[in-house]
C-alpha cells in the first residue's frame, strides 16, 4: 500500500511556521559559553542539567553537572546548546557559523568586539560593498560566528 507523505512544499508558505535554531555543542564549557553570550545579548539562558534527569543513570557520575540542554533568546531567534556527552571527540564546528544581524554598524561592531574577545578573528569587522559592517570570527569556545548589519549597502 502506498502512503502519501505531506511535505512543507504541500503547505502554503504563509502557513509554514518554522525557524531554524542552531544547536551548538561544547566540550564541557556550555554553561560558561551561554552565560557569556547572555552578557553580550542581554537575555538570561535556560539550562537543563544531566543531574535529576532520566539521562543521569545512563552516564558516569562526573557528567551530573553537565548541561544537557541550554537555550538563549537572541533577538527574534534563539540558539540551543549542550555539553557534548559523547566520549569520542567530535570534529570542530567547521562547516557552520552562527549569523547575527544587528540594526546598525555601531551595534554590530559592539557585539563583534565583545563576542570575538579571546577568540580568533577570521575577517575583521568593516564595511563591504553589500553592508556597512560585517565580520567573522571563532569565539573562545570554538564557535564560529558572523556578525553583520540589517542595513543595506553603505
Protein backbone atom coordinates (compact mmCIF):
# COMPACT_ATOMS: atom_id res chain seq x y z
CA UNK A 1 0.00 0.00 0.00
CA UNK A 2 1.34 3.44 -0.96
CA UNK A 3 1.16 6.26 1.58
CA UNK A 4 1.45 9.86 0.60
CA UNK A 5 3.74 11.98 2.69
CA UNK A 6 2.92 15.60 3.37
CA UNK A 7 5.92 17.85 2.92
CA UNK A 8 6.41 21.57 3.50
CA UNK A 9 6.12 22.06 -0.24
CA UNK A 10 2.47 20.99 0.07
CA UNK A 11 1.65 23.69 2.64
CA UNK A 12 1.18 27.30 1.55
CA UNK A 13 4.27 29.34 2.66
CA UNK A 14 2.23 31.64 4.93
CA UNK A 15 1.14 28.57 6.96
CA UNK A 16 4.63 27.12 7.50
CA UNK A 17 5.83 28.19 10.92
CA UNK A 18 9.45 27.07 11.01
CA UNK A 19 12.54 28.77 12.30
CA UNK A 20 15.89 27.01 12.19
CA UNK A 21 17.70 27.01 15.53
CA UNK A 22 21.47 26.45 15.67
CA UNK A 23 22.37 23.72 18.19
CA UNK A 24 25.90 24.19 19.50
CA UNK A 25 28.00 21.52 21.21
CA UNK A 26 30.70 22.26 23.76
CA UNK A 27 33.45 20.25 25.39
CA UNK A 28 32.31 20.88 28.98
CA UNK A 29 32.01 24.67 28.58
CA UNK A 30 28.35 25.08 27.59
CA UNK A 31 27.34 26.86 30.79
CA UNK A 32 30.29 29.29 30.59
CA UNK A 33 29.61 29.95 26.90
CA UNK A 34 25.88 30.60 27.35
CA UNK A 35 26.48 32.87 30.35
CA UNK A 36 28.99 34.78 28.24
CA UNK A 37 26.56 35.01 25.29
CA UNK A 38 23.84 36.16 27.71
CA UNK A 39 26.10 39.00 28.91
CA UNK A 40 26.54 40.15 25.30
CA UNK A 41 22.94 39.76 24.10
CA UNK A 42 21.22 40.77 27.35
CA UNK A 43 18.98 37.75 27.92
CA UNK A 44 19.12 35.05 30.57
CA UNK A 45 19.83 31.50 29.36
CA UNK A 46 17.82 28.46 30.44
CA UNK A 47 19.76 25.34 31.48
CA UNK A 48 18.80 21.70 31.92
CA UNK A 49 21.44 19.60 33.65
CA UNK A 50 22.04 15.88 33.45
CA UNK A 51 21.60 15.68 37.24
CA UNK A 52 17.99 14.84 38.08
CA UNK A 53 17.10 13.88 34.53
CA UNK A 54 16.37 10.37 33.20
CA UNK A 55 19.80 10.54 31.46
CA UNK A 56 21.65 10.63 34.79
CA UNK A 57 21.50 6.87 35.32
CA UNK A 58 23.00 6.22 31.86
CA UNK A 59 26.03 8.45 32.26
CA UNK A 60 29.10 8.43 34.51
CA UNK A 61 28.79 10.37 37.81
CA UNK A 62 31.19 13.08 36.58
CA UNK A 63 28.61 14.03 33.92
CA UNK A 64 25.97 15.00 36.53
CA UNK A 65 26.67 18.75 36.30
CA UNK A 66 26.96 18.75 32.51
CA UNK A 67 24.48 20.83 30.56
CA UNK A 68 22.08 18.53 28.74
CA UNK A 69 20.26 21.43 27.03
CA UNK A 70 20.62 25.20 27.05
CA UNK A 71 18.69 27.91 25.23
CA UNK A 72 19.20 31.62 24.79
CA UNK A 73 16.97 34.11 23.02
CA UNK A 74 18.82 36.36 20.57
CA UNK A 75 16.56 38.96 19.01
CA UNK A 76 13.60 37.14 17.45
CA UNK A 77 15.58 33.89 17.26
CA UNK A 78 17.48 31.69 19.64
CA UNK A 79 20.37 29.30 19.98
CA UNK A 80 20.45 25.94 21.72
CA UNK A 81 23.44 24.13 23.11
CA UNK A 82 24.74 21.36 25.32
CA UNK A 83 27.89 19.77 26.60
CA UNK A 84 28.88 17.03 24.19
CA UNK A 85 28.47 13.87 26.25
CA UNK A 86 29.76 11.59 23.51
CA UNK A 87 33.02 10.07 24.78
CA UNK A 88 34.58 10.16 21.31
CA UNK A 89 35.82 13.64 20.42
CA UNK A 90 33.95 15.24 17.56
CA UNK A 91 35.22 17.41 14.76
CA UNK A 92 35.39 21.15 15.28
CA UNK A 93 32.46 23.22 14.03
CA UNK A 94 33.94 23.85 10.60
CA UNK A 95 31.02 23.92 8.18
CA UNK A 96 28.67 26.22 10.04
CA UNK A 97 28.55 29.73 11.51
CA UNK A 98 26.02 31.44 13.74
CA UNK A 99 24.97 34.56 11.82
CA UNK A 100 23.57 37.51 13.74
CA UNK A 101 22.34 40.66 12.02
CA UNK A 102 22.06 43.80 14.12
CA UNK A 103 20.25 47.04 13.27
CA UNK A 104 23.30 49.20 12.53
CA UNK A 105 27.09 49.06 12.16
CA UNK A 106 27.84 50.56 15.60
CA UNK A 107 25.70 47.99 17.42
CA UNK A 108 27.06 45.19 15.24
CA UNK A 109 30.65 46.25 15.94
CA UNK A 110 30.00 46.30 19.71
CA UNK A 111 28.68 42.72 19.55
CA UNK A 112 31.52 41.64 17.26
CA UNK A 113 34.14 43.09 19.63
CA UNK A 114 32.55 41.54 22.73
CA UNK A 115 31.98 38.07 21.25
CA UNK A 116 35.35 37.83 19.49
CA UNK A 117 37.39 38.80 22.57
CA UNK A 118 39.74 35.93 23.34
CA UNK A 119 38.88 34.20 20.07
CA UNK A 120 40.30 34.26 16.55
CA UNK A 121 39.13 36.90 14.08
CA UNK A 122 38.83 35.39 10.59
CA UNK A 123 37.54 38.56 8.89
CA UNK A 124 37.81 41.91 10.67
CA UNK A 125 34.60 43.87 11.12
CA UNK A 126 34.42 46.54 8.43
CA UNK A 127 32.26 47.96 5.66
CA UNK A 128 31.82 45.92 2.48
CA UNK A 129 30.04 46.58 -0.80
CA UNK A 130 26.92 44.76 0.48
CA UNK A 131 26.78 46.13 4.01
CA UNK A 132 28.02 48.92 6.29
CA UNK A 133 29.53 46.29 8.60
CA UNK A 134 30.40 42.59 8.60
CA UNK A 135 32.99 40.38 10.28
CA UNK A 136 33.66 36.74 11.13
CA UNK A 137 35.48 35.01 13.98
CA UNK A 138 35.74 31.88 16.09
CA UNK A 139 34.99 32.67 19.73
CA UNK A 140 36.99 31.42 22.71
CA UNK A 141 34.64 28.42 22.98
CA UNK A 142 35.31 27.28 19.40
CA UNK A 143 32.00 28.52 17.93
CA UNK A 144 32.16 30.25 14.55
CA UNK A 145 30.20 33.50 14.23
CA UNK A 146 29.40 36.02 11.52
CA UNK A 147 28.17 39.44 12.68
CA UNK A 148 26.61 41.91 10.25
CA UNK A 149 24.05 44.63 9.88
CA UNK A 150 20.46 44.63 8.71
CA UNK A 151 21.24 47.82 6.81
CA UNK A 152 21.80 47.59 3.09
CA UNK A 153 24.88 48.62 1.18
CA UNK A 154 26.85 51.59 2.59
